[in-house]
Every structure is written in C-alpha cells, then in structure tokens.
Short mmCIF file of C-alpha atoms in Angstrom, two decimals:
data_model
loop_
_atom_site.label_atom_id
_atom_site.label_comp_id
_atom_site.label_asym_id
_atom_site.label_seq_id
_atom_site.Cartn_x
_atom_site.Cartn_y
_atom_site.Cartn_z
CA MET A 26 -47.46 -29.52 -13.33
CA SER A 27 -46.43 -24.92 -14.60
CA THR A 28 -44.52 -24.15 -17.33
CA GLU A 29 -42.00 -22.74 -14.04
CA THR A 30 -42.26 -25.33 -12.67
CA ASP A 31 -40.71 -27.23 -15.82
CA GLN A 32 -37.76 -24.62 -15.33
CA LEU A 33 -37.34 -24.21 -11.95
CA GLY A 34 -36.32 -27.88 -11.73
CA PRO A 35 -36.69 -30.22 -8.01
CA GLU A 36 -36.89 -27.55 -5.89
CA ARG A 37 -40.57 -27.09 -5.30
CA THR A 38 -42.60 -23.79 -6.44
CA PRO A 39 -44.39 -21.79 -3.26
CA ALA A 40 -47.40 -23.43 -2.24
CA SER A 41 -48.87 -19.94 -2.36
CA ALA A 42 -47.19 -18.34 -5.35
CA ALA A 43 -49.69 -18.13 -7.16
CA THR A 44 -52.34 -16.43 -4.85
CA ASP A 45 -50.10 -14.12 -2.78
CA SER A 46 -50.93 -10.60 -2.28
CA THR A 47 -48.62 -7.94 -3.73
CA PRO A 48 -47.72 -6.78 -0.46
CA ARG A 49 -46.26 -9.76 0.29
CA ARG A 50 -44.81 -10.71 -2.63
CA GLY A 51 -43.56 -7.06 -1.86
CA PRO A 52 -41.04 -7.90 0.86
CA ALA A 53 -39.60 -11.39 -0.63
CA ARG A 54 -38.90 -9.22 -4.15
CA PHE A 55 -37.08 -6.37 -1.68
CA ALA A 56 -35.33 -9.02 0.51
CA VAL A 57 -34.09 -10.80 -3.09
CA LEU A 58 -32.75 -7.47 -4.18
CA LEU A 59 -31.13 -7.46 -0.68
CA ALA A 60 -29.58 -10.00 -0.92
CA VAL A 61 -27.51 -8.40 -4.83
CA PHE A 62 -26.82 -4.90 -2.86
CA VAL A 63 -24.47 -6.98 0.48
CA CYS A 64 -23.32 -9.85 -2.56
CA SER A 65 -22.42 -6.99 -4.40
CA ALA A 66 -20.70 -4.72 -1.75
CA CYS A 67 -19.32 -8.00 -0.20
CA GLY A 68 -17.98 -9.16 -4.06
CA LEU A 69 -16.51 -5.65 -4.24
CA VAL A 70 -14.02 -5.23 -0.37
CA TYR A 71 -13.02 -8.87 -1.20
CA GLU A 72 -11.22 -7.30 -4.77
CA LEU A 73 -10.12 -4.06 -2.48
CA ALA A 74 -8.54 -6.23 -0.27
CA LEU A 75 -6.66 -8.28 -3.00
CA VAL A 76 -5.50 -4.82 -4.36
CA ALA A 77 -5.07 -3.23 -0.89
CA LEU A 78 -2.34 -6.81 0.25
CA GLY A 79 -0.54 -6.16 -2.68
CA SER A 80 0.12 -3.30 -2.76
CA TYR A 81 1.78 -3.32 0.51
CA LEU A 82 3.29 -6.59 0.27
CA ILE A 83 4.63 -5.96 -3.14
CA GLY A 84 4.22 -2.53 -4.72
CA ASN A 85 2.84 -2.15 -7.87
CA SER A 86 -0.37 -0.54 -6.93
CA VAL A 87 -1.11 -0.31 -10.10
CA GLY A 88 -0.01 -3.65 -11.33
CA GLN A 89 -2.31 -5.55 -8.17
CA ALA A 90 -4.78 -3.81 -8.86
CA SER A 91 -5.09 -4.84 -12.94
CA VAL A 92 -3.83 -8.74 -12.00
CA VAL A 93 -6.78 -9.26 -9.53
CA LEU A 94 -9.66 -7.49 -11.55
CA SER A 95 -8.65 -8.80 -14.99
CA LEU A 96 -8.93 -12.28 -12.86
CA MET A 97 -11.73 -11.62 -11.14
CA VAL A 98 -13.64 -10.33 -13.44
CA PHE A 99 -12.70 -13.24 -15.97
CA ALA A 100 -13.86 -16.10 -13.53
CA MET A 101 -16.57 -14.07 -13.24
CA GLY A 102 -17.83 -14.69 -16.43
CA VAL A 103 -17.22 -18.57 -16.46
CA GLY A 104 -19.00 -18.31 -12.56
CA ALA A 105 -21.92 -17.15 -14.87
CA LEU A 106 -21.93 -20.23 -17.33
CA LEU A 107 -21.13 -22.78 -14.57
CA ALA A 108 -24.82 -21.60 -12.97
CA LYS A 109 -26.95 -22.18 -15.32
CA PRO A 110 -26.83 -26.13 -14.48
CA LEU A 111 -27.04 -25.08 -10.54
CA GLN A 112 -30.57 -23.15 -12.08
CA ARG A 113 -32.45 -25.50 -11.60
CA TRP A 114 -31.50 -26.10 -7.66
CA ALA A 115 -31.33 -21.93 -7.34
CA ALA A 116 -31.70 -21.14 -3.68
CA THR A 117 -29.93 -23.93 -1.53
CA ALA A 118 -26.75 -23.73 -4.68
CA PHE A 119 -27.68 -20.01 -3.83
CA VAL A 120 -26.64 -20.29 -0.39
CA THR A 121 -23.72 -22.78 -1.12
CA VAL A 122 -22.09 -19.71 -3.35
CA GLU A 123 -22.20 -18.11 -0.94
CA LEU A 124 -20.90 -19.89 2.40
CA VAL A 125 -18.39 -21.15 0.38
CA LEU A 126 -17.40 -17.14 -0.54
CA ALA A 127 -17.65 -16.03 2.84
CA LEU A 128 -14.93 -18.77 3.98
CA LEU A 129 -12.57 -18.56 1.18
CA GLY A 130 -13.19 -14.81 0.18
CA GLY A 131 -13.03 -14.11 4.71
CA LEU A 132 -9.73 -16.30 4.82
CA SER A 133 -8.45 -14.40 1.15
CA VAL A 134 -6.36 -12.12 2.66
CA LEU A 135 -5.10 -14.06 6.40
CA GLY A 136 -4.25 -17.35 3.79
CA LEU A 137 -2.13 -15.01 1.36
CA TYR A 138 -0.54 -13.56 4.04
CA ALA A 139 0.50 -16.86 5.79
CA ALA A 140 1.92 -17.63 1.30
CA PHE A 141 3.69 -14.40 1.76
CA ALA A 142 5.16 -14.60 5.21
CA TRP A 143 6.17 -18.20 5.56
CA LEU A 144 6.14 -20.07 1.96
CA SER A 145 6.96 -17.35 -0.18
CA LEU A 146 3.91 -18.12 -2.73
CA TYR A 147 1.95 -14.74 -3.06
CA THR A 148 1.26 -14.92 -6.49
CA PRO A 149 0.91 -18.16 -7.35
CA MET A 150 -1.46 -18.35 -4.46
CA LEU A 151 -2.60 -14.03 -5.46
CA VAL A 152 -3.77 -15.92 -8.90
CA ALA A 153 -5.85 -19.21 -7.36
CA THR A 154 -7.65 -17.13 -5.02
CA SER A 155 -8.58 -14.66 -7.21
CA LEU A 156 -10.08 -17.01 -9.67
CA THR A 157 -11.60 -19.12 -7.13
CA LEU A 158 -13.60 -16.35 -5.74
CA GLY A 159 -14.54 -14.57 -9.57
CA VAL A 160 -16.47 -17.81 -10.71
CA LEU A 161 -17.62 -17.70 -6.98
CA ILE A 162 -18.52 -14.10 -7.00
CA GLY A 163 -20.04 -14.78 -11.32
CA ALA A 164 -22.30 -17.66 -9.86
CA GLU A 165 -24.22 -15.23 -8.08
CA ILE A 166 -26.08 -13.19 -10.43
CA PRO A 167 -28.02 -16.07 -12.20
CA LEU A 168 -28.32 -18.12 -9.51
CA LEU A 169 -30.30 -14.28 -8.17
CA MET A 170 -32.22 -13.97 -11.05
CA VAL A 171 -33.79 -17.62 -11.21
CA LEU A 172 -35.25 -16.39 -7.00
CA LEU A 173 -36.59 -12.76 -8.02
CA GLN A 174 -37.77 -14.41 -11.25
CA ARG A 175 -39.64 -16.31 -9.11
CA ILE A 176 -41.59 -14.26 -6.99
CA ARG A 177 -43.19 -12.28 -9.54
CA ARG A 178 -42.27 -12.59 -13.75
CA GLN A 179 -41.40 -9.57 -14.43
CA GLU A 180 -40.06 -8.62 -19.06
CA ALA A 181 -36.31 -9.75 -18.73
CA GLY A 182 -35.12 -6.42 -19.04
CA SER A 183 -37.30 -4.86 -15.74
CA ALA A 184 -35.52 -7.75 -14.37
CA VAL A 185 -31.82 -6.37 -15.42
CA ALA A 186 -32.37 -3.34 -14.66
CA ASP A 187 -33.83 -4.08 -11.02
CA MET A 188 -30.92 -6.32 -10.59
CA PHE A 189 -27.80 -4.18 -11.34
CA ALA A 190 -29.28 -0.92 -9.78
CA ALA A 191 -29.62 -3.33 -6.39
CA ASP A 192 -25.82 -5.19 -8.00
CA TYR A 193 -23.84 -1.09 -8.53
CA VAL A 194 -25.01 0.32 -5.58
CA GLY A 195 -23.78 -2.69 -3.90
CA ALA A 196 -20.76 -1.97 -5.17
CA LEU A 197 -20.60 1.42 -4.18
CA VAL A 198 -21.05 0.96 -0.93
CA GLY A 199 -18.54 -1.72 -0.86
CA GLY A 200 -16.59 0.09 -2.18
CA LEU A 201 -16.57 2.99 0.28
CA ALA A 202 -16.07 1.39 3.45
CA PHE A 203 -13.23 -1.03 2.42
CA PRO A 204 -11.96 2.50 2.49
CA PHE A 205 -13.03 4.54 5.31
CA LEU A 206 -14.79 2.33 6.92
CA LEU A 207 -12.63 -1.84 7.18
CA LEU A 208 -9.15 -0.69 6.94
CA PRO A 209 -8.88 2.65 9.90
CA LEU A 210 -11.89 0.23 12.33
CA LEU A 211 -10.43 -3.00 11.81
CA GLY A 212 -7.71 -3.50 9.70
CA GLN A 213 -7.13 -6.05 6.72
CA ILE A 214 -6.98 -9.66 7.95
CA LYS A 215 -9.79 -8.92 10.42
CA GLY A 216 -12.07 -6.35 7.80
CA ALA A 217 -12.18 -9.19 5.80
CA LEU A 218 -13.15 -11.87 7.94
CA VAL A 219 -15.81 -9.17 9.40
CA VAL A 220 -17.04 -8.75 5.05
CA GLY A 221 -17.46 -12.76 5.08
CA MET A 222 -20.24 -13.16 8.13
CA LEU A 223 -21.96 -10.56 6.60
CA ASN A 224 -21.73 -12.57 3.25
CA ALA A 225 -22.28 -16.07 5.18
CA ALA A 226 -25.29 -13.96 7.42
CA ALA A 227 -27.25 -12.47 4.07
CA GLY A 228 -27.25 -16.98 2.10
CA LEU A 229 -28.59 -17.63 4.63
CA GLY A 230 -30.83 -14.83 5.76
CA LEU A 231 -32.39 -15.12 1.72
CA VAL A 232 -33.70 -19.81 2.60
CA LEU A 233 -34.78 -18.46 6.77
CA THR A 234 -36.42 -15.93 5.01
CA VAL A 235 -37.87 -16.17 1.55
CA TYR A 236 -37.02 -20.47 0.51
CA ARG A 237 -38.05 -21.64 3.86
CA ARG A 238 -41.19 -23.84 3.26
CA GLU A 239 -40.04 -24.36 -0.75
CA LEU A 240 -36.45 -26.27 0.64
CA GLY A 241 -38.35 -28.18 3.32
CA ARG A 242 -36.95 -28.56 6.70
CA ARG A 243 -34.18 -31.32 5.83
CA PRO A 244 -31.94 -28.86 3.45
CA VAL A 245 -32.15 -25.88 5.53
CA ALA A 246 -31.50 -27.29 8.38
CA LEU A 247 -28.08 -28.86 6.70
CA LEU A 248 -28.18 -25.19 4.82
CA THR A 249 -27.76 -23.48 8.36
CA VAL A 250 -25.71 -26.38 10.49
CA CYS A 251 -23.18 -25.16 8.01
CA SER A 252 -23.11 -21.83 7.84
CA LEU A 253 -22.69 -22.10 11.82
CA LEU A 254 -20.00 -23.40 10.75
CA VAL A 255 -18.96 -21.06 8.98
CA GLY A 256 -19.43 -18.12 10.88
CA LEU A 257 -17.27 -20.18 13.47
CA ALA A 258 -13.96 -20.69 11.11
CA LEU A 259 -14.53 -17.12 10.58
CA GLY A 260 -15.17 -15.91 14.60
CA GLY A 261 -12.63 -17.91 15.48
CA ALA A 262 -10.00 -16.34 13.13
CA PHE A 263 -11.13 -12.96 14.24
CA ALA A 264 -9.86 -14.15 17.53
CA TRP A 265 -6.74 -14.85 15.93
CA SER A 266 -5.96 -13.14 13.86
CA ASP A 267 -3.88 -10.52 15.75
CA ARG A 268 -1.03 -13.89 17.14
CA PHE A 269 -1.47 -14.62 14.02
CA GLU A 270 -0.06 -11.19 12.24
CA THR A 271 2.19 -10.97 14.68
CA THR A 272 3.97 -14.24 14.17
CA ALA A 273 3.63 -13.91 10.28
CA ARG A 274 5.11 -10.06 10.66
CA GLN A 275 8.26 -11.81 12.85
CA ALA A 276 8.42 -14.05 10.51
CA LEU A 277 9.62 -11.08 7.51
CA TYR A 278 12.10 -10.04 10.12
CA ASP A 279 15.55 -11.17 11.41
CA ASP A 280 15.80 -8.91 14.22
CA PRO A 281 13.09 -8.77 17.47
CA VAL A 282 9.93 -6.89 16.13
CA VAL A 283 9.66 -4.14 19.30
CA PHE A 284 7.09 -2.16 17.12
CA ALA A 285 4.29 -2.90 14.36
CA GLU A 286 1.14 -0.34 12.57
CA ARG A 287 -0.35 -0.09 9.71
CA THR A 288 -1.37 2.96 9.15
CA ARG A 289 -3.38 4.61 6.11
CA TYR A 290 -0.11 4.97 4.14
CA GLN A 291 1.46 1.80 4.78
CA GLU A 292 3.00 -0.49 7.47
CA VAL A 293 5.30 1.39 10.30
CA VAL A 294 7.53 -1.50 11.38
CA LEU A 295 11.29 -0.93 13.88
CA THR A 296 12.85 -3.91 15.33
CA ARG A 297 15.55 -4.23 17.71
CA SER A 298 18.82 -6.64 17.96
CA ARG A 299 21.88 -7.37 20.31
CA SER A 300 25.19 -8.63 19.40
CA LEU A 301 27.26 -10.98 21.85
CA SER A 302 29.20 -7.17 22.04
CA GLY A 303 26.33 -5.70 23.56
CA ASN A 304 25.77 -2.80 20.48
CA THR A 305 22.13 -2.99 19.23
CA ASP A 306 21.03 -2.31 15.96
CA THR A 307 17.56 -0.51 15.57
CA ARG A 308 15.82 -0.70 12.08
CA LEU A 309 12.48 0.94 10.87
CA TYR A 310 11.23 -0.56 7.97
CA LEU A 311 8.44 0.49 5.46
CA ASN A 312 6.72 -1.18 3.52
CA GLY A 313 8.75 -3.94 4.31
CA ASP A 314 11.99 -1.77 3.00
CA LEU A 315 15.11 -0.43 4.95
CA GLN A 316 14.58 2.84 5.57
CA PHE A 317 17.68 2.48 8.43
CA SER A 318 20.34 1.15 10.80
CA SER A 319 21.36 2.05 13.59
CA VAL A 320 24.73 0.41 13.62
CA ASP A 321 25.72 2.94 10.37
CA GLU A 322 22.87 5.69 9.45
CA HIS A 323 25.53 7.85 10.38
CA ARG A 324 27.64 7.36 7.11
CA TYR A 325 23.96 7.34 4.78
CA HIS A 326 22.89 11.10 6.16
CA GLU A 327 26.33 12.45 6.62
CA ALA A 328 26.23 12.39 3.26
CA LEU A 329 22.90 14.08 2.16
CA VAL A 330 22.67 16.61 4.01
CA HIS A 331 26.13 17.92 4.15
CA PRO A 332 26.96 18.40 0.96
CA ALA A 333 24.11 20.40 0.13
CA MET A 334 25.26 22.67 2.87
CA ALA A 335 27.92 24.28 1.89
CA GLY A 336 26.28 27.64 1.13
CA ASP A 337 24.16 29.74 2.96
CA HIS A 338 22.06 27.16 4.86
CA SER A 339 19.98 29.33 6.97
CA ASN A 340 16.52 28.36 5.58
CA VAL A 341 16.41 24.39 5.42
CA LEU A 342 13.88 22.38 3.37
CA ILE A 343 13.21 18.24 4.51
CA LEU A 344 10.76 16.62 2.49
CA GLY A 345 10.62 12.94 4.72
CA GLY A 346 13.08 11.34 7.02
CA GLY A 347 9.97 11.62 9.97
CA ASP A 348 12.62 9.75 11.79
CA GLY A 349 14.67 12.81 12.23
CA LEU A 350 17.84 11.11 11.50
CA ALA A 351 18.67 13.96 8.87
CA LEU A 352 17.32 16.47 11.13
CA ARG A 353 20.08 15.74 13.96
CA GLU A 354 22.67 16.16 11.40
CA VAL A 355 20.55 19.75 9.94
CA LEU A 356 20.84 20.93 13.55
CA ARG A 357 24.49 20.69 14.17
CA TYR A 358 24.87 23.54 12.32
CA PRO A 359 24.18 26.57 14.69
CA ASP A 360 23.72 29.39 12.12
CA VAL A 361 20.32 27.36 11.03
CA GLU A 362 17.73 29.20 11.45
CA GLU A 363 14.58 27.37 10.75
CA VAL A 364 13.88 24.00 9.39
CA THR A 365 10.99 22.81 8.27
CA LEU A 366 9.77 19.07 7.69
CA VAL A 367 7.48 17.69 6.09
CA GLU A 368 6.38 13.88 6.22
CA LEU A 369 3.24 12.06 4.94
CA ASP A 370 1.64 9.28 8.13
CA PRO A 371 1.94 10.50 11.18
CA THR A 372 3.12 7.77 12.65
CA VAL A 373 6.43 8.33 11.73
CA LEU A 374 6.63 11.35 13.04
CA ARG A 375 5.24 10.61 16.20
CA LEU A 376 7.98 7.48 16.23
CA GLY A 377 10.20 9.64 15.50
CA SER A 378 9.41 12.57 18.28
CA GLU A 379 8.71 10.17 20.57
CA ASP A 380 9.87 6.54 20.86
CA PRO A 381 12.79 7.20 22.93
CA ARG A 382 14.38 4.19 20.26
CA LEU A 383 14.54 6.91 17.57
CA THR A 384 14.84 9.84 20.26
CA ARG A 385 17.95 8.54 20.47
CA LEU A 386 19.85 8.45 17.56
CA ASN A 387 18.49 11.50 16.66
CA GLN A 388 19.54 13.32 19.84
CA HIS A 389 15.65 14.45 20.57
CA ALA A 390 15.77 16.76 17.09
CA PHE A 391 12.03 17.23 17.34
CA ASP A 392 12.39 19.80 20.76
CA ASP A 393 14.91 21.69 19.49
CA PRO A 394 12.56 25.37 18.36
CA ARG A 395 13.64 25.51 15.05
CA VAL A 396 12.55 22.99 14.07
CA HIS A 397 8.45 23.08 12.24
CA THR A 398 6.86 19.95 10.79
CA VAL A 399 3.88 19.15 8.95
CA SER A 400 2.09 16.16 8.01
CA ALA A 401 1.59 16.20 4.13
CA ASP A 402 1.86 14.97 1.52
CA ALA A 403 4.91 16.49 -0.37
CA PHE A 404 4.56 16.91 -3.88
CA ARG A 405 0.28 18.68 -2.36
CA TRP A 406 2.47 20.76 0.12
CA LEU A 407 5.66 21.98 -3.35
CA ARG A 408 2.34 22.63 -4.84
CA ASP A 409 0.58 25.14 -1.84
CA ASN A 410 4.49 26.33 -0.55
CA ARG A 411 5.49 29.99 -2.05
CA ARG A 412 9.07 30.33 0.36
CA ARG A 413 11.80 30.33 -0.72
CA PHE A 414 14.64 28.02 1.01
CA ASP A 415 18.59 27.84 1.52
CA VAL A 416 18.23 24.15 1.44
CA VAL A 417 16.23 21.33 0.46
CA LEU A 418 17.28 17.74 0.88
CA VAL A 419 14.70 15.01 -0.66
CA ASP A 420 14.54 12.12 1.70
CA MET A 421 11.99 9.87 0.34
CA PRO A 422 11.46 5.78 0.03
CA ASP A 423 12.47 4.50 -2.89
CA PRO A 424 10.69 4.56 -6.12
CA ASP A 425 9.03 0.76 -6.17
CA SER A 426 5.29 2.47 -6.54
CA THR A 427 3.24 4.48 -8.35
CA GLU A 428 2.32 6.78 -5.25
CA THR A 429 6.73 7.27 -4.29
CA ALA A 430 6.74 7.99 -8.47
CA LYS A 431 5.49 11.24 -8.23
CA LEU A 432 8.35 12.20 -5.78
CA TYR A 433 10.79 10.94 -8.67
CA SER A 434 9.19 12.63 -11.34
CA THR A 435 10.31 15.88 -13.12
CA GLU A 436 7.12 17.48 -12.13
CA PHE A 437 8.63 16.78 -8.44
CA TYR A 438 11.55 18.68 -8.97
CA SER A 439 10.16 21.37 -10.70
CA LEU A 440 8.21 21.72 -7.87
CA VAL A 441 11.60 21.97 -5.45
CA LEU A 442 13.31 23.80 -8.48
CA ARG A 443 10.44 26.41 -7.38
CA ALA A 444 10.20 26.04 -3.81
CA LEU A 445 14.80 27.18 -3.79
CA ASP A 446 16.87 30.35 -2.88
CA GLU A 447 18.61 31.43 -5.92
CA ARG A 448 21.70 30.24 -4.95
CA GLY A 449 20.27 26.88 -3.16
CA ARG A 450 20.62 23.29 -3.11
CA VAL A 451 18.95 20.12 -3.21
CA ASN A 452 19.91 16.95 -2.55
CA VAL A 453 18.14 14.05 -3.41
CA GLN A 454 18.59 9.97 -1.80
CA ALA A 455 18.94 8.22 -5.42
CA GLY A 456 19.12 4.58 -4.20
CA SER A 457 21.81 2.34 -5.72
CA PRO A 458 23.82 2.73 -8.86
CA TYR A 459 25.17 -0.62 -8.46
CA PHE A 460 21.68 -2.44 -8.58
CA ALA A 461 19.43 0.02 -10.01
CA THR A 462 22.36 1.77 -12.06
CA GLU A 463 19.55 3.20 -14.46
CA ALA A 464 17.08 4.39 -11.94
CA TYR A 465 19.86 5.56 -10.35
CA TRP A 466 20.24 7.59 -13.56
CA CYS A 467 17.06 8.31 -14.04
CA ILE A 468 16.56 10.25 -11.55
CA GLU A 469 19.55 12.97 -12.24
CA ALA A 470 17.24 13.31 -15.47
CA SER A 471 14.27 13.93 -14.52
CA MET A 472 16.35 16.59 -12.40
CA ARG A 473 17.96 17.92 -15.53
CA GLN A 474 14.64 17.93 -17.49
CA ALA A 475 13.64 19.98 -14.25
CA GLY A 476 15.80 22.55 -14.82
CA LEU A 477 18.53 21.52 -11.94
CA ALA A 478 22.20 21.33 -12.79
CA THR A 479 23.59 18.08 -11.47
CA VAL A 480 26.30 16.32 -9.52
CA PRO A 481 26.23 12.69 -8.90
CA TYR A 482 28.24 11.04 -6.57
CA SER A 483 28.04 7.44 -4.20
CA ARG A 484 28.67 5.97 -0.66
CA SER A 485 29.03 2.90 0.67
CA ILE A 486 27.08 1.92 3.26
CA PRO A 487 26.97 -1.37 4.02
CA SER A 488 23.24 -2.50 5.93
CA PHE A 489 22.17 -0.86 1.43
CA GLY A 490 25.47 -1.61 -0.28
CA PRO A 491 26.57 0.98 -2.90
CA TRP A 492 24.08 3.99 -2.57
CA GLY A 493 23.74 6.93 -4.06
CA PHE A 494 22.65 10.45 -4.27
CA HIS A 495 22.32 13.66 -6.78
CA LEU A 496 23.13 17.16 -5.83
CA GLY A 497 21.38 19.57 -7.86
CA THR A 498 20.75 23.31 -7.61
CA ALA A 499 19.45 26.09 -9.95
CA GLY A 500 20.86 27.32 -13.66
CA ASP A 501 23.57 24.81 -15.62
CA THR A 502 26.32 24.38 -13.66
CA ALA A 503 26.19 21.82 -11.44
CA PRO A 504 27.72 22.31 -7.90
CA SER A 505 30.67 21.34 -6.73
CA LEU A 506 31.42 19.06 -4.61
CA ARG A 507 32.80 20.06 -1.24
CA LEU A 508 31.84 19.96 2.49
CA PRO A 509 31.01 23.59 5.18
CA SER A 510 34.79 25.39 5.70
CA ARG A 511 32.76 26.04 8.68
CA ARG A 512 31.37 21.87 9.23
CA PRO A 513 30.59 20.18 12.84
CA PRO A 514 33.23 17.48 13.11
CA LEU A 515 32.31 14.16 10.78
CA ARG A 516 33.14 10.59 11.12
CA THR A 517 32.90 9.70 7.77
CA LEU A 518 33.37 12.41 4.84
CA ASP A 519 36.33 14.44 4.58
CA GLY A 520 37.33 16.21 0.95
CA PRO A 521 39.29 14.04 -0.22
CA THR A 522 36.75 11.49 0.91
CA LEU A 523 33.56 13.18 -0.58
CA ARG A 524 35.65 14.36 -3.78
CA ALA A 525 36.42 10.49 -4.77
CA THR A 526 32.93 9.86 -4.56
CA GLY A 527 32.35 11.45 -7.36
CA VAL A 528 34.27 8.57 -9.22
CA PHE A 529 31.93 6.05 -10.71
CA PRO A 530 33.55 2.58 -12.37
CA PRO A 531 32.76 2.36 -16.83
CA ASP A 532 30.22 0.03 -16.36
CA ARG A 533 28.37 2.48 -13.34
CA ASP A 534 28.68 5.93 -15.16
CA ARG A 535 25.65 8.30 -16.40
CA LEU A 536 23.87 6.28 -18.65
CA ALA A 537 22.38 8.23 -21.92
CA GLU A 538 19.62 5.77 -23.33
CA VAL A 539 17.95 6.32 -19.81
CA GLU A 540 14.84 8.43 -20.46
CA PRO A 541 13.25 10.87 -17.02
CA SER A 542 10.55 9.83 -15.12
CA THR A 543 7.22 12.29 -14.97
CA LEU A 544 3.21 11.72 -13.92
CA MET A 545 2.27 10.55 -17.40
CA HIS A 546 5.02 7.96 -17.92
CA PRO A 547 6.90 6.81 -14.52
CA ARG A 548 9.46 5.26 -15.68
CA ILE A 549 11.64 4.66 -12.90
CA ILE A 550 8.99 2.36 -11.94
CA ASP A 551 9.95 0.54 -14.32
CA TYR A 552 13.32 0.95 -14.01
CA GLU A 553 13.01 0.10 -10.41
CA ARG A 554 11.57 -2.53 -10.42
CA GLY A 555 13.25 -4.38 -12.76
CA ALA A 556 16.73 -3.75 -11.30
CA TRP A 557 17.13 -6.14 -8.20
CA ARG A 558 15.75 -8.84 -10.05
CA ASN A 559 19.80 -10.49 -10.44
CA TYR A 560 20.78 -9.92 -7.88
#
C-alpha cells in the first residue's frame, strides 16, 4: 500500500487515482474547491444570522457581533483540532459534518427565536449555538484539505492558497447575499433554512460526484438517506415557519397582534385589545419596545409638542414620529405653515398614513397639505439640510442600540442646532428620569455640549411611567417652560401643571458626573442598558 493510502486510512484510495489524466483530476479538484466555496458562504450566513437576530431581539449589535464572532472563531479552532483523527475517514466525516451543520445551522434562528419567546433562555442558547456551529465549521477545512490532496498532491503553500482563495470568495458571496438577498426575500428564519438545505446538498454532492466509488454503495446509500431526512426536516420547518413566527411573536405581546412586519430596519408590530367596558387600546412596538398606547398617548404628545410651540412656529421639523401623533398636535395650530417629517422606516410612514387604526388616532394628519414627509435617516438628512426651522421635535426610539445611539450624540444635536432658527426651540424625548436617570441626564449633557441651552422636565405617562424631555434653544439662556398663549384646548396640560414638571426629587436631579455621548464614545448605550436591570 502506498504512503498516501496509509495516511488516508480505511477509506479506499480510488483505483484510478494513479492513472487518471489531468482533465479528470481538474473537474474533481474544481468540485472540492466549489464545496469549499459553498461551505464558506453558508458558514458566514449562519454567523450573520445569529448577529442579526440578537440585534433585533436584544439590541446592542456591537455586543451581539462580538459575542457571536469571538465564540465561533474560538470554536472553529477547536473544531479544526477535533477533525484531526477524522482525516482517516475524510469523505465520510465531511458529509456527516455537513449534514449536522446543515440541520443545526438551518434551525438555529428558529430555535433561538423560540428560546427568546417562550423560555427566556436566549443568551445561554446563543452561546451554545455559536460554539456548536463554530466547531462544525472549523472541522470543514481540514477534511476538505485532505480530500483536495487526495486528488492531486501539492506543496502545502499552494494547497492552502487554493483552499483559502475559495474560502474567502465564498465568505464574500455569503456576506453580501445575507443582507441584500436572503433577508429581503426570505427573512431570517426561512433564509437560514434555505442555506441549511444548500449546505447539505454541497456535502452530499461532493461525495456522489467525486468519492462515490471510494466509499462504496452501502455508505453512499446511508449518507444519501440521511441527507434526504435532513432535507425533509428543513423543508418541513420552512413550510411551518410562517405559523411558527406568528405564534412566537404573539407570545411576546400581551395583546392580540393585528399587524407585524420585519422591515430592513426593524420589526414593526401593532397590537389591539378591547376592555370589558368596550374601550380599545392600540399599541405600536418597534423591535419589541413600546412606542405608544392609544389610552394615554395624548399625555406624551401634548408634553412633547406644546412647550416647544411657545414662540414662532410657522415652520416645524419632526424627526421620527412616523405614527403621526406628534404631527397631529402640531397641526392643531392654524398658523403653522409647513411641517417636515423625517422618518427612517417607510413601513411606519405607511402605517401612520394608511392604517385606519392609526389614522383615527392621528386624525388623518398626513393628508394635511402643509405636511411634507421624507423617508430618510435623520442624521444623514440633517447633514445635507440647509433650511432653518422655528421648532424641531426629536421623537426617536430609546437609545438602547448602536443604531439609535447616534441620534442622541453631541454631533447629532450640533446638526439640530444648525437647523434651528435664531430663536427656535428643540424638544427631545429623553426616556425615564426615574428608571434611566443617567441616560436622561446624559442626553442633556450632550445637548449642552453641542451648544444648546436646556431645561428638563418630566411627566407621568401610565404606559411608560415617569417620562422626561429636554427643551432647548440656541445660546446660553435656557428657554422658559411655558405654553403658547394662543393654543388649542389641551386635555392634560396647563401652565401650573407644566411648571411643576420641571421639579425633580433630589435623588433624580441633575447628575454632575454624567458625561455626554458622542459618535466615538456612545456612552448613552451603557447608561441606558444599565438603567433598567434593577426594575
């Protein structure tokens, strides 16, 4: 027996290996390198899917990426070591690894979503899934290297170069396919399942086309049956995935879900319930965070809008607020000439302007000819903006992720200041001064560092708890906390009530040690995440 056969162990070296011509070796090598390409693309999709899912469900995309990638890279090293004794059965081991990886990788997003919705075990499951997939991905390359060398011996450097070239190109394709193809067309759950099927097909295809004779009929038949079973399991999960996602999503919300859509930016969910007295409660959630309840949203939006309208307000800019509720309050002033509303997500704009549950609440505000809507990132839009506004209302989701943290940075408020008229006012929703005290005062510190003079105040919103705002203006003199003399009737605010909102208890008053948040040092994320842990 040749030295090569000794190294390859019990799997038989093809009888024609010594006599195959180069043209036949060429297609065989191409098939192995194609398998490397496909496996690399699939492996990267699994990694990105775990990162994206954590970002949607937990927030903190940087933290999620760090945990997933570091664990998987570590586990890949472990998997490469564990694959060493399997090199004696390289073809069989490779297909087995691919089938297990296809099954677990394809079901990974579905399983993690279930753990989040029903078991509250998302983080332990994420760690276990990342480590398991990493071990399997790490075992691929050593086994494929043996299979490649079995076809034609090469210098180590040349073999590694060929292998890594196919691997890196596959990673490129997988990395681009996930956000631009799989997510838009299939979503996270179905996208992972389809990639799992492709992963299984790549492993079986290599054996059936290149190593069928080497393995023999019985092992090939067994591996084929196992592949079909994996394919059936993934296909069944694909067919059931829509029902699963609906059921799992409903488990996250107390009230019936009447609308749900995963957009390219976030998950948008609308719920609606009816009490025994017949009153309805419509609620909007973005990535699981409550944006408003129709029962008490007027308390929030009156507090956000009307203090900022005490002065010139012919030209108003609203950043966020795609539900149209702040817009409704602004349009109650007949002397408002123009309102520009900048909302990132077109789906939220469509809901606010078309969904009857929301149009009843916002009184068809988007139909007003004074309104101009823009679907854009507020930060980028402000950078390009050269107009000045009398009033700017910042009605953004809470800064609990890297995506929203930039909208609470000194740089962002500098752009807001540039958009303000000389005597203009800006009002920022700033979260809870009670539950997230440091985050609340960090927003004020960031506004002040940008050159805005501010006055803080807070209101009790039953759906949220104590909720705070920062009213600001250009210059060194903070604006007075007052309502316009000529204002529409308000249900929850008058002069004395508003003045009382500016008084904070000693343990929640301005914190001198809180630092501003910037693009390079997004401190607001740490303040926000650390705030709610004890409640």
